[in-house]
C-alpha cells in the first residue's frame, strides 16, 4: 500500500473565489510525494466543483470531501486529519498559498533531524492589491537548532517567536500519540490552541528562517471584522484558562502556568476590560472586574 510522505489538509468554506490559489501553489511544488485533502465544509457556492476541476487538471494526488452540513473550520480540519495517510501533516488555509520549496525544505529538515514539528516564516500580502505588507522570520539565537517544544512554547507565550499553526509541518504520529484535535465550534483561537498543545507534546522542534508560506490578509476576513476586535480578548481569556487546565491535567512543569498567567492571561484580561469600556459595555466591565480570578490576573498586567 502507498503512503504519501505528507498529507496537506485544506479546509474550505465558500472559497470559490480563492481555492485556486493554494491548489496551484501545490501543483508547483519541487517535492512531489504528497496528497491533498480538501474538506469542503458544506459550502453554498461552487467551491467543491472548482476544487475538483483544478485538482484533476493538475494531476495531484487528492481527496475531496464534502461535509453533510456546515460544522466550522475545526471540524473540517479534524476530518482532514482522520483521512490523512502521510507520515507528516500540514494545514493550508483556502485563501493562502505556499512557495515552491515549501514542502521540500520542511520535510528535508524534519527527516534529517527526526523532528516532531518544523515551522517556517511567512510573508503577509494584501489580498486586494497584492502588495507586500510584512515578513515574519524571527531569529532567536537561544532557539537555534533542535529544542524541546516547551522552549518554543515559552517563547510564543512571550511573543518572541512567530510560529503559527499553519506554517508548521507535524509528524502524524505526534498527533495520534497525543490525541491532538482542533476544538470543535470554537470561533476564535482554535489554531493557537492546537499549536500550543502540539508544542507541549513535542520533544524535537526546529525552524527554518525562510518565508515559505504566503498569508493573504482580507479586509472582510474574520480577523478584520468588528466583532472579532471586540470579543477576541474574551475568547483569549477562555483559551488560556483552558490551556492551564490542560497543563495541570498532563502534569507539565507548573512554571508554565505562571508564565501564562503573568504574560498571556494578564494581557488578555486587561484588553478584555479595555474593550468593554471602549464599546460602552459597562455592565460587562463591572461584572468581569468583580470576578476574583480576573482581579488576580490584573495584578500582573503592568
PDB file of C-alpha atoms in Angstrom:
ATOM      1  CA  UNK A   1       0.000   0.000   0.000  1.00  0.00           C
ATOM      2  CA  UNK A   2       1.247   3.508  -0.874  1.00  0.00           C
ATOM      3  CA  UNK A   3       1.520   6.013   1.954  1.00  0.00           C
ATOM      4  CA  UNK A   4       2.427   9.549   0.842  1.00  0.00           C
ATOM      5  CA  UNK A   5       5.063  11.319   2.837  1.00  0.00           C
ATOM      6  CA  UNK A   6       2.953  14.438   3.520  1.00  0.00           C
ATOM      7  CA  UNK A   7      -0.808  14.958   3.866  1.00  0.00           C
ATOM      8  CA  UNK A   8      -1.915  18.534   3.214  1.00  0.00           C
ATOM      9  CA  UNK A   9      -5.276  19.461   4.736  1.00  0.00           C
ATOM     10  CA  UNK A  10      -7.181  22.404   3.241  1.00  0.00           C
ATOM     11  CA  UNK A  11     -10.484  23.323   4.949  1.00  0.00           C
ATOM     12  CA  UNK A  12     -12.726  25.313   2.625  1.00  0.00           C
ATOM     13  CA  UNK A  13     -15.997  27.162   3.078  1.00  0.00           C
ATOM     14  CA  UNK A  14     -17.417  29.364   0.306  1.00  0.00           C
ATOM     15  CA  UNK A  15     -13.913  29.610  -1.119  1.00  0.00           C
ATOM     16  CA  UNK A  16     -14.819  29.507  -4.819  1.00  0.00           C
ATOM     17  CA  UNK A  17     -13.032  32.820  -5.474  1.00  0.00           C
ATOM     18  CA  UNK A  18      -9.752  31.811  -3.834  1.00  0.00           C
ATOM     19  CA  UNK A  19      -9.411  27.998  -3.671  1.00  0.00           C
ATOM     20  CA  UNK A  20      -7.378  28.048  -6.880  1.00  0.00           C
ATOM     21  CA  UNK A  21      -4.555  29.905  -5.110  1.00  0.00           C
ATOM     22  CA  UNK A  22      -3.390  27.180  -2.686  1.00  0.00           C
ATOM     23  CA  UNK A  23      -4.040  24.340  -5.133  1.00  0.00           C
ATOM     24  CA  UNK A  24      -1.960  25.856  -7.926  1.00  0.00           C
ATOM     25  CA  UNK A  25       0.826  26.633  -5.469  1.00  0.00           C
ATOM     26  CA  UNK A  26       0.867  22.950  -4.533  1.00  0.00           C
ATOM     27  CA  UNK A  27       0.994  21.947  -8.184  1.00  0.00           C
ATOM     28  CA  UNK A  28       4.247  23.943  -8.441  1.00  0.00           C
ATOM     29  CA  UNK A  29       5.987  22.189  -5.547  1.00  0.00           C
ATOM     30  CA  UNK A  30       9.518  20.897  -6.054  1.00  0.00           C
ATOM     31  CA  UNK A  31       8.620  17.986  -3.770  1.00  0.00           C
ATOM     32  CA  UNK A  32       6.011  15.582  -5.119  1.00  0.00           C
ATOM     33  CA  UNK A  33       5.430  12.872  -2.503  1.00  0.00           C
ATOM     34  CA  UNK A  34       2.247  14.314  -1.009  1.00  0.00           C
ATOM     35  CA  UNK A  35      -1.542  14.122  -1.031  1.00  0.00           C
ATOM     36  CA  UNK A  36      -4.030  16.984  -0.916  1.00  0.00           C
ATOM     37  CA  UNK A  37      -7.142  16.656   1.250  1.00  0.00           C
ATOM     38  CA  UNK A  38      -9.716  19.368   0.564  1.00  0.00           C
ATOM     39  CA  UNK A  39     -12.554  19.366   3.095  1.00  0.00           C
ATOM     40  CA  UNK A  40     -15.497  21.396   1.799  1.00  0.00           C
ATOM     41  CA  UNK A  41     -17.481  22.484   4.866  1.00  0.00           C
ATOM     42  CA  UNK A  42     -20.834  22.346   3.045  1.00  0.00           C
ATOM     43  CA  UNK A  43     -20.196  25.491   1.010  1.00  0.00           C
ATOM     44  CA  UNK A  44     -23.159  27.265  -0.570  1.00  0.00           C
ATOM     45  CA  UNK A  45     -21.090  28.310  -3.586  1.00  0.00           C
ATOM     46  CA  UNK A  46     -19.176  26.304  -6.199  1.00  0.00           C
ATOM     47  CA  UNK A  47     -16.124  25.528  -4.053  1.00  0.00           C
ATOM     48  CA  UNK A  48     -16.344  21.743  -4.408  1.00  0.00           C
ATOM     49  CA  UNK A  49     -16.650  21.690  -8.206  1.00  0.00           C
ATOM     50  CA  UNK A  50     -13.909  24.255  -8.736  1.00  0.00           C
ATOM     51  CA  UNK A  51     -11.506  22.405  -6.440  1.00  0.00           C
ATOM     52  CA  UNK A  52     -12.311  19.104  -8.131  1.00  0.00           C
ATOM     53  CA  UNK A  53     -11.667  20.529 -11.599  1.00  0.00           C
ATOM     54  CA  UNK A  54      -8.373  22.170 -10.605  1.00  0.00           C
ATOM     55  CA  UNK A  55      -7.084  19.047  -8.888  1.00  0.00           C
ATOM     56  CA  UNK A  56      -7.955  16.872 -11.864  1.00  0.00           C
ATOM     57  CA  UNK A  57      -6.259  19.289 -14.262  1.00  0.00           C
ATOM     58  CA  UNK A  58      -3.106  19.455 -12.140  1.00  0.00           C
ATOM     59  CA  UNK A  59      -2.972  15.688 -11.718  1.00  0.00           C
ATOM     60  CA  UNK A  60      -2.378  15.933  -7.969  1.00  0.00           C
ATOM     61  CA  UNK A  61      -2.930  13.001  -5.632  1.00  0.00           C
ATOM     62  CA  UNK A  62      -6.058  14.229  -3.882  1.00  0.00           C
ATOM     63  CA  UNK A  63      -9.187  13.599  -1.869  1.00  0.00           C
ATOM     64  CA  UNK A  64     -12.140  15.980  -1.880  1.00  0.00           C
ATOM     65  CA  UNK A  65     -14.599  15.560   0.973  1.00  0.00           C
ATOM     66  CA  UNK A  66     -17.870  17.429   1.314  1.00  0.00           C
ATOM     67  CA  UNK A  67     -19.327  17.579   4.831  1.00  0.00           C
ATOM     68  CA  UNK A  68     -23.075  16.991   5.042  1.00  0.00           C
ATOM     69  CA  UNK A  69     -23.648  20.246   6.954  1.00  0.00           C
ATOM     70  CA  UNK A  70     -21.602  23.281   7.948  1.00  0.00           C
ATOM     71  CA  UNK A  71     -19.571  22.374  11.045  1.00  0.00           C
ATOM     72  CA  UNK A  72     -16.835  25.003  11.220  1.00  0.00           C
ATOM     73  CA  UNK A  73     -13.143  25.043  10.394  1.00  0.00           C
ATOM     74  CA  UNK A  74     -12.102  22.917  13.390  1.00  0.00           C
ATOM     75  CA  UNK A  75     -14.311  20.009  12.352  1.00  0.00           C
ATOM     76  CA  UNK A  76     -13.148  20.352   8.749  1.00  0.00           C
ATOM     77  CA  UNK A  77      -9.502  20.136   9.821  1.00  0.00           C
ATOM     78  CA  UNK A  78     -10.255  17.194  12.121  1.00  0.00           C
ATOM     79  CA  UNK A  79     -11.854  15.330   9.233  1.00  0.00           C
ATOM     80  CA  UNK A  80      -8.747  16.015   7.196  1.00  0.00           C
ATOM     81  CA  UNK A  81      -6.554  14.545   9.943  1.00  0.00           C
ATOM     82  CA  UNK A  82      -8.753  11.433  10.006  1.00  0.00           C
ATOM     83  CA  UNK A  83      -8.295  10.997   6.251  1.00  0.00           C
ATOM     84  CA  UNK A  84      -4.535  11.615   6.274  1.00  0.00           C
ATOM     85  CA  UNK A  85      -2.203   8.804   5.237  1.00  0.00           C
ATOM     86  CA  UNK A  86       1.107  10.662   5.261  1.00  0.00           C
ATOM     87  CA  UNK A  87       3.964  10.468   7.706  1.00  0.00           C
ATOM     88  CA  UNK A  88       3.577  14.230   8.118  1.00  0.00           C
ATOM     89  CA  UNK A  89       0.573  16.563   8.163  1.00  0.00           C
ATOM     90  CA  UNK A  90       0.326  20.271   7.429  1.00  0.00           C
ATOM     91  CA  UNK A  91      -2.550  22.727   7.078  1.00  0.00           C
ATOM     92  CA  UNK A  92      -3.044  25.393   4.421  1.00  0.00           C
ATOM     93  CA  UNK A  93      -5.940  27.846   4.511  1.00  0.00           C
ATOM     94  CA  UNK A  94      -8.110  28.040   1.415  1.00  0.00           C
ATOM     95  CA  UNK A  95      -7.141  31.661   0.684  1.00  0.00           C
ATOM     96  CA  UNK A  96      -3.383  31.328   1.224  1.00  0.00           C
ATOM     97  CA  UNK A  97      -0.509  29.853  -0.794  1.00  0.00           C
ATOM     98  CA  UNK A  98       2.929  28.315  -0.355  1.00  0.00           C
ATOM     99  CA  UNK A  99       6.183  28.866  -2.203  1.00  0.00           C
ATOM    100  CA  UNK A 100       7.545  26.106  -4.498  1.00  0.00           C
ATOM    101  CA  UNK A 101      10.156  24.899  -1.966  1.00  0.00           C
ATOM    102  CA  UNK A 102       7.730  24.848   0.980  1.00  0.00           C
ATOM    103  CA  UNK A 103       7.265  21.075   1.232  1.00  0.00           C
ATOM    104  CA  UNK A 104      10.763  20.106   0.121  1.00  0.00           C
ATOM    105  CA  UNK A 105      12.575  22.242   2.668  1.00  0.00           C
ATOM    106  CA  UNK A 106      10.276  21.401   5.583  1.00  0.00           C
ATOM    107  CA  UNK A 107      10.248  17.628   5.032  1.00  0.00           C
ATOM    108  CA  UNK A 108      14.001  17.556   4.348  1.00  0.00           C
ATOM    109  CA  UNK A 109      14.707  19.205   7.690  1.00  0.00           C
ATOM    110  CA  UNK A 110      12.142  17.046   9.501  1.00  0.00           C
ATOM    111  CA  UNK A 111      13.668  13.831   8.124  1.00  0.00           C
ATOM    112  CA  UNK A 112      17.305  14.772   8.668  1.00  0.00           C
ATOM    113  CA  UNK A 113      16.751  15.926  12.258  1.00  0.00           C
ATOM    114  CA  UNK A 114      13.971  13.486  13.230  1.00  0.00           C
ATOM    115  CA  UNK A 115      11.623  16.322  14.192  1.00  0.00           C
ATOM    116  CA  UNK A 116       8.127  16.180  15.662  1.00  0.00           C
ATOM    117  CA  UNK A 117       7.459  19.701  14.339  1.00  0.00           C
ATOM    118  CA  UNK A 118       9.232  22.087  11.998  1.00  0.00           C
ATOM    119  CA  UNK A 119       7.945  25.521  11.039  1.00  0.00           C
ATOM    120  CA  UNK A 120       8.944  28.288   8.664  1.00  0.00           C
ATOM    121  CA  UNK A 121       8.415  32.033   8.317  1.00  0.00           C
ATOM    122  CA  UNK A 122       5.762  33.703   6.224  1.00  0.00           C
ATOM    123  CA  UNK A 123       5.089  36.733   4.073  1.00  0.00           C
ATOM    124  CA  UNK A 124       1.913  38.759   4.599  1.00  0.00           C
ATOM    125  CA  UNK A 125       0.269  40.043   1.422  1.00  0.00           C
ATOM    126  CA  UNK A 126      -2.746  42.302   0.889  1.00  0.00           C
ATOM    127  CA  UNK A 127      -5.308  40.189  -0.945  1.00  0.00           C
ATOM    128  CA  UNK A 128      -6.905  43.033  -2.893  1.00  0.00           C
ATOM    129  CA  UNK A 129      -3.811  44.889  -4.088  1.00  0.00           C
ATOM    130  CA  UNK A 130      -1.306  42.046  -3.989  1.00  0.00           C
ATOM    131  CA  UNK A 131       1.087  44.399  -2.203  1.00  0.00           C
ATOM    132  CA  UNK A 132       3.642  43.110   0.292  1.00  0.00           C
ATOM    133  CA  UNK A 133       2.775  44.007   3.904  1.00  0.00           C
ATOM    134  CA  UNK A 134       5.346  42.344   6.140  1.00  0.00           C
ATOM    135  CA  UNK A 135       7.753  39.442   6.555  1.00  0.00           C
ATOM    136  CA  UNK A 136       7.867  37.224   9.646  1.00  0.00           C
ATOM    137  CA  UNK A 137      11.129  35.300  10.074  1.00  0.00           C
ATOM    138  CA  UNK A 138      12.277  35.983  13.609  1.00  0.00           C
ATOM    139  CA  UNK A 139      15.727  34.755  14.633  1.00  0.00           C
ATOM    140  CA  UNK A 140      16.225  33.939  18.297  1.00  0.00           C
ATOM    141  CA  UNK A 141      19.798  32.712  18.999  1.00  0.00           C
ATOM    142  CA  UNK A 142      18.869  30.611  22.026  1.00  0.00           C
ATOM    143  CA  UNK A 143      16.304  28.713  19.937  1.00  0.00           C
ATOM    144  CA  UNK A 144      18.741  27.754  17.192  1.00  0.00           C
ATOM    145  CA  UNK A 145      18.930  24.062  16.384  1.00  0.00           C
ATOM    146  CA  UNK A 146      16.634  21.362  17.754  1.00  0.00           C
ATOM    147  CA  UNK A 147      14.836  22.206  21.003  1.00  0.00           C
ATOM    148  CA  UNK A 148      12.118  20.842  23.219  1.00  0.00           C
ATOM    149  CA  UNK A 149       8.711  22.060  22.131  1.00  0.00           C
ATOM    150  CA  UNK A 150       8.349  23.565  25.596  1.00  0.00           C
ATOM    151  CA  UNK A 151      11.112  26.070  24.790  1.00  0.00           C
ATOM    152  CA  UNK A 152       9.260  27.301  21.724  1.00  0.00           C
ATOM    153  CA  UNK A 153       6.034  27.348  23.743  1.00  0.00           C
ATOM    154  CA  UNK A 154       7.636  29.701  26.277  1.00  0.00           C
ATOM    155  CA  UNK A 155       8.919  31.966  23.515  1.00  0.00           C
ATOM    156  CA  UNK A 156       5.496  32.001  21.861  1.00  0.00           C
ATOM    157  CA  UNK A 157       3.808  32.930  25.139  1.00  0.00           C
ATOM    158  CA  UNK A 158       6.203  35.857  25.477  1.00  0.00           C
ATOM    159  CA  UNK A 159       5.533  36.918  21.893  1.00  0.00           C
ATOM    160  CA  UNK A 160       9.139  36.339  20.857  1.00  0.00           C
ATOM    161  CA  UNK A 161       8.729  33.781  18.081  1.00  0.00           C
ATOM    162  CA  UNK A 162       6.361  33.748  15.106  1.00  0.00           C
ATOM    163  CA  UNK A 163       5.492  30.058  14.982  1.00  0.00           C
ATOM    164  CA  UNK A 164       1.964  29.578  13.612  1.00  0.00           C
ATOM    165  CA  UNK A 165      -0.264  26.529  13.265  1.00  0.00           C
ATOM    166  CA  UNK A 166      -0.450  26.961   9.501  1.00  0.00           C
ATOM    167  CA  UNK A 167       3.305  27.379   8.883  1.00  0.00           C
ATOM    168  CA  UNK A 168       4.148  24.082  10.575  1.00  0.00           C
ATOM    169  CA  UNK A 169       4.753  20.505   9.461  1.00  0.00           C
ATOM    170  CA  UNK A 170       3.660  17.957  12.099  1.00  0.00           C
ATOM    171  CA  UNK A 171       4.654  14.336  12.417  1.00  0.00           C
ATOM    172  CA  UNK A 172       1.362  12.451  12.247  1.00  0.00           C
ATOM    173  CA  UNK A 173       2.468  10.005  14.963  1.00  0.00           C
ATOM    174  CA  UNK A 174       2.713  13.023  17.320  1.00  0.00           C
ATOM    175  CA  UNK A 175      -0.921  13.935  16.682  1.00  0.00           C
ATOM    176  CA  UNK A 176      -2.004  10.328  17.185  1.00  0.00           C
ATOM    177  CA  UNK A 177       0.009   9.602  20.337  1.00  0.00           C
ATOM    178  CA  UNK A 178      -1.025  12.887  21.990  1.00  0.00           C
ATOM    179  CA  UNK A 179      -4.618  12.607  20.709  1.00  0.00           C
ATOM    180  CA  UNK A 180      -4.434  16.142  19.328  1.00  0.00           C
ATOM    181  CA  UNK A 181      -7.513  17.575  17.632  1.00  0.00           C
ATOM    182  CA  UNK A 182      -8.953  21.010  16.960  1.00  0.00           C
ATOM    183  CA  UNK A 183     -11.643  22.018  19.456  1.00  0.00           C
ATOM    184  CA  UNK A 184     -14.984  21.965  17.573  1.00  0.00           C
ATOM    185  CA  UNK A 185     -17.118  25.098  17.300  1.00  0.00           C
ATOM    186  CA  UNK A 186     -14.515  27.430  18.811  1.00  0.00           C
ATOM    187  CA  UNK A 187     -14.833  30.636  16.763  1.00  0.00           C
ATOM    188  CA  UNK A 188     -11.515  32.218  17.689  1.00  0.00           C
ATOM    189  CA  UNK A 189      -8.168  30.757  18.714  1.00  0.00           C
ATOM    190  CA  UNK A 190      -8.685  27.129  17.689  1.00  0.00           C
ATOM    191  CA  UNK A 191      -5.472  27.231  15.640  1.00  0.00           C
ATOM    192  CA  UNK A 192      -3.425  28.645  18.529  1.00  0.00           C
ATOM    193  CA  UNK A 193      -4.836  26.116  20.992  1.00  0.00           C
ATOM    194  CA  UNK A 194      -3.833  23.269  18.674  1.00  0.00           C
ATOM    195  CA  UNK A 195      -0.359  24.749  18.186  1.00  0.00           C
ATOM    196  CA  UNK A 196       0.228  25.284  21.912  1.00  0.00           C
ATOM    197  CA  UNK A 197      -0.709  21.702  22.742  1.00  0.00           C
ATOM    198  CA  UNK A 198       1.395  20.315  19.899  1.00  0.00           C
ATOM    199  CA  UNK A 199       4.432  22.261  21.120  1.00  0.00           C
ATOM    200  CA  UNK A 200       3.953  20.997  24.670  1.00  0.00           C
ATOM    201  CA  UNK A 201       3.762  17.408  23.413  1.00  0.00           C
ATOM    202  CA  UNK A 202       6.801  17.668  21.112  1.00  0.00           C
ATOM    203  CA  UNK A 203      10.292  16.512  22.044  1.00  0.00           C
ATOM    204  CA  UNK A 204      12.112  17.749  18.936  1.00  0.00           C
ATOM    205  CA  UNK A 205      11.197  21.053  17.271  1.00  0.00           C
ATOM    206  CA  UNK A 206      13.121  23.297  14.923  1.00  0.00           C
ATOM    207  CA  UNK A 207      12.515  26.072  12.410  1.00  0.00           C
ATOM    208  CA  UNK A 208      13.526  27.369   9.008  1.00  0.00           C
ATOM    209  CA  UNK A 209      14.169  31.101   8.916  1.00  0.00           C
ATOM    210  CA  UNK A 210      12.662  31.425   5.459  1.00  0.00           C
ATOM    211  CA  UNK A 211       9.251  32.841   4.437  1.00  0.00           C
ATOM    212  CA  UNK A 212       7.909  29.750   2.666  1.00  0.00           C
ATOM    213  CA  UNK A 213       4.214  30.347   3.471  1.00  0.00           C
ATOM    214  CA  UNK A 214       2.199  33.232   1.981  1.00  0.00           C
ATOM    215  CA  UNK A 215      -0.557  34.605   4.190  1.00  0.00           C
ATOM    216  CA  UNK A 216      -3.148  36.798   2.462  1.00  0.00           C
ATOM    217  CA  UNK A 217      -4.870  39.451   4.544  1.00  0.00           C
ATOM    218  CA  UNK A 218      -8.501  40.165   3.644  1.00  0.00           C
ATOM    219  CA  UNK A 219     -10.494  43.210   4.706  1.00  0.00           C
ATOM    220  CA  UNK A 220     -13.594  41.005   5.072  1.00  0.00           C
ATOM    221  CA  UNK A 221     -11.912  38.119   6.879  1.00  0.00           C
ATOM    222  CA  UNK A 222     -12.871  37.059  10.398  1.00  0.00           C
ATOM    223  CA  UNK A 223      -9.829  38.737  11.931  1.00  0.00           C
ATOM    224  CA  UNK A 224     -10.807  42.101  10.406  1.00  0.00           C
ATOM    225  CA  UNK A 225     -14.445  42.149  11.480  1.00  0.00           C
ATOM    226  CA  UNK A 226     -15.651  44.434  14.261  1.00  0.00           C
ATOM    227  CA  UNK A 227     -16.957  41.595  16.398  1.00  0.00           C
ATOM    228  CA  UNK A 228     -13.548  39.938  16.278  1.00  0.00           C
ATOM    229  CA  UNK A 229     -11.754  43.037  17.540  1.00  0.00           C
ATOM    230  CA  UNK A 230     -14.414  43.475  20.202  1.00  0.00           C
ATOM    231  CA  UNK A 231     -14.546  39.946  21.565  1.00  0.00           C
ATOM    232  CA  UNK A 232     -11.180  38.379  20.825  1.00  0.00           C
ATOM    233  CA  UNK A 233      -9.797  39.215  24.302  1.00  0.00           C
ATOM    234  CA  UNK A 234     -12.790  37.400  25.853  1.00  0.00           C
ATOM    235  CA  UNK A 235     -12.061  34.306  23.785  1.00  0.00           C
ATOM    236  CA  UNK A 236      -8.364  34.622  24.647  1.00  0.00           C
ATOM    237  CA  UNK A 237      -9.081  34.621  28.382  1.00  0.00           C
ATOM    238  CA  UNK A 238     -11.082  31.430  27.943  1.00  0.00           C
ATOM    239  CA  UNK A 239      -8.380  29.905  25.736  1.00  0.00           C
ATOM    240  CA  UNK A 240      -5.602  30.497  28.267  1.00  0.00           C
ATOM    241  CA  UNK A 241      -7.709  29.196  31.137  1.00  0.00           C
ATOM    242  CA  UNK A 242      -8.345  26.001  29.142  1.00  0.00           C
ATOM    243  CA  UNK A 243      -4.646  25.752  28.395  1.00  0.00           C
ATOM    244  CA  UNK A 244      -3.824  25.998  32.098  1.00  0.00           C
ATOM    245  CA  UNK A 245      -6.240  23.132  32.795  1.00  0.00           C
ATOM    246  CA  UNK A 246      -4.556  21.087  30.068  1.00  0.00           C
ATOM    247  CA  UNK A 247      -1.092  21.699  31.542  1.00  0.00           C
ATOM    248  CA  UNK A 248      -2.220  20.716  35.030  1.00  0.00           C
ATOM    249  CA  UNK A 249      -4.031  17.625  33.751  1.00  0.00           C
ATOM    250  CA  UNK A 250      -0.946  16.500  31.837  1.00  0.00           C
ATOM    251  CA  UNK A 251       1.330  17.165  34.784  1.00  0.00           C
ATOM    252  CA  UNK A 252       3.630  19.577  32.949  1.00  0.00           C
ATOM    253  CA  UNK A 253       6.013  21.981  34.666  1.00  0.00           C
ATOM    254  CA  UNK A 254       3.995  24.260  36.957  1.00  0.00           C
ATOM    255  CA  UNK A 255       6.189  27.177  35.865  1.00  0.00           C
ATOM    256  CA  UNK A 256       4.298  27.100  32.561  1.00  0.00           C
ATOM    257  CA  UNK A 257       1.110  28.034  34.409  1.00  0.00           C
ATOM    258  CA  UNK A 258       2.820  31.057  35.968  1.00  0.00           C
ATOM    259  CA  UNK A 259       4.134  32.031  32.551  1.00  0.00           C
ATOM    260  CA  UNK A 260       0.643  32.005  31.029  1.00  0.00           C
ATOM    261  CA  UNK A 261      -0.839  33.925  33.971  1.00  0.00           C
ATOM    262  CA  UNK A 262       1.878  36.582  34.010  1.00  0.00           C
ATOM    263  CA  UNK A 263       2.098  37.161  30.259  1.00  0.00           C
ATOM    264  CA  UNK A 264      -0.734  35.974  28.032  1.00  0.00           C
ATOM    265  CA  UNK A 265      -3.622  35.807  30.507  1.00  0.00           C
ATOM    266  CA  UNK A 266      -2.787  39.108  32.183  1.00  0.00           C
ATOM    267  CA  UNK A 267      -2.668  40.909  28.826  1.00  0.00           C
ATOM    268  CA  UNK A 268      -5.877  39.258  27.599  1.00  0.00           C
ATOM    269  CA  UNK A 269      -7.746  40.190  30.797  1.00  0.00           C
ATOM    270  CA  UNK A 270      -6.618  43.814  30.587  1.00  0.00           C
ATOM    271  CA  UNK A 271      -7.560  44.043  26.902  1.00  0.00           C
ATOM    272  CA  UNK A 272     -10.938  42.467  27.633  1.00  0.00           C
ATOM    273  CA  UNK A 273     -11.766  45.113  30.236  1.00  0.00           C
ATOM    274  CA  UNK A 274     -10.472  47.886  27.977  1.00  0.00           C
ATOM    275  CA  UNK A 275     -12.665  46.676  25.134  1.00  0.00           C
ATOM    276  CA  UNK A 276     -15.734  46.656  27.362  1.00  0.00           C
ATOM    277  CA  UNK A 277     -15.098  50.326  28.140  1.00  0.00           C
ATOM    278  CA  UNK A 278     -14.373  51.264  24.524  1.00  0.00           C
ATOM    279  CA  UNK A 279     -17.599  49.621  23.341  1.00  0.00           C
ATOM    280  CA  UNK A 280     -19.800  51.001  26.161  1.00  0.00           C
ATOM    281  CA  UNK A 281     -20.293  47.587  27.756  1.00  0.00           C
ATOM    282  CA  UNK A 282     -20.294  48.949  31.296  1.00  0.00           C
ATOM    283  CA  UNK A 283     -22.321  46.115  32.779  1.00  0.00           C
ATOM    284  CA  UNK A 284     -19.908  43.500  31.393  1.00  0.00           C
ATOM    285  CA  UNK A 285     -16.952  45.564  32.593  1.00  0.00           C
ATOM    286  CA  UNK A 286     -18.118  45.681  36.208  1.00  0.00           C
ATOM    287  CA  UNK A 287     -19.212  42.046  36.177  1.00  0.00           C
ATOM    288  CA  UNK A 288     -15.767  40.973  34.973  1.00  0.00           C
ATOM    289  CA  UNK A 289     -13.991  43.258  37.400  1.00  0.00           C
ATOM    290  CA  UNK A 290     -15.892  41.733  40.333  1.00  0.00           C
ATOM    291  CA  UNK A 291     -14.591  38.286  39.342  1.00  0.00           C
ATOM    292  CA  UNK A 292     -11.833  37.350  41.770  1.00  0.00           C
ATOM    293  CA  UNK A 293      -9.838  35.443  39.150  1.00  0.00           C
ATOM    294  CA  UNK A 294      -9.874  38.398  36.765  1.00  0.00           C
ATOM    295  CA  UNK A 295      -8.711  40.701  39.554  1.00  0.00           C
ATOM    296  CA  UNK A 296      -5.886  38.278  40.313  1.00  0.00           C
ATOM    297  CA  UNK A 297      -4.722  38.241  36.679  1.00  0.00           C
ATOM    298  CA  UNK A 298      -4.757  42.047  36.511  1.00  0.00           C
ATOM    299  CA  UNK A 299      -2.025  42.397  39.116  1.00  0.00           C
ATOM    300  CA  UNK A 300       0.435  41.091  36.509  1.00  0.00           C
ATOM    301  CA  UNK A 301      -0.867  43.236  33.653  1.00  0.00           C
ATOM    302  CA  UNK A 302       1.685  46.022  34.057  1.00  0.00           C
TER     303      UNK A 302
END
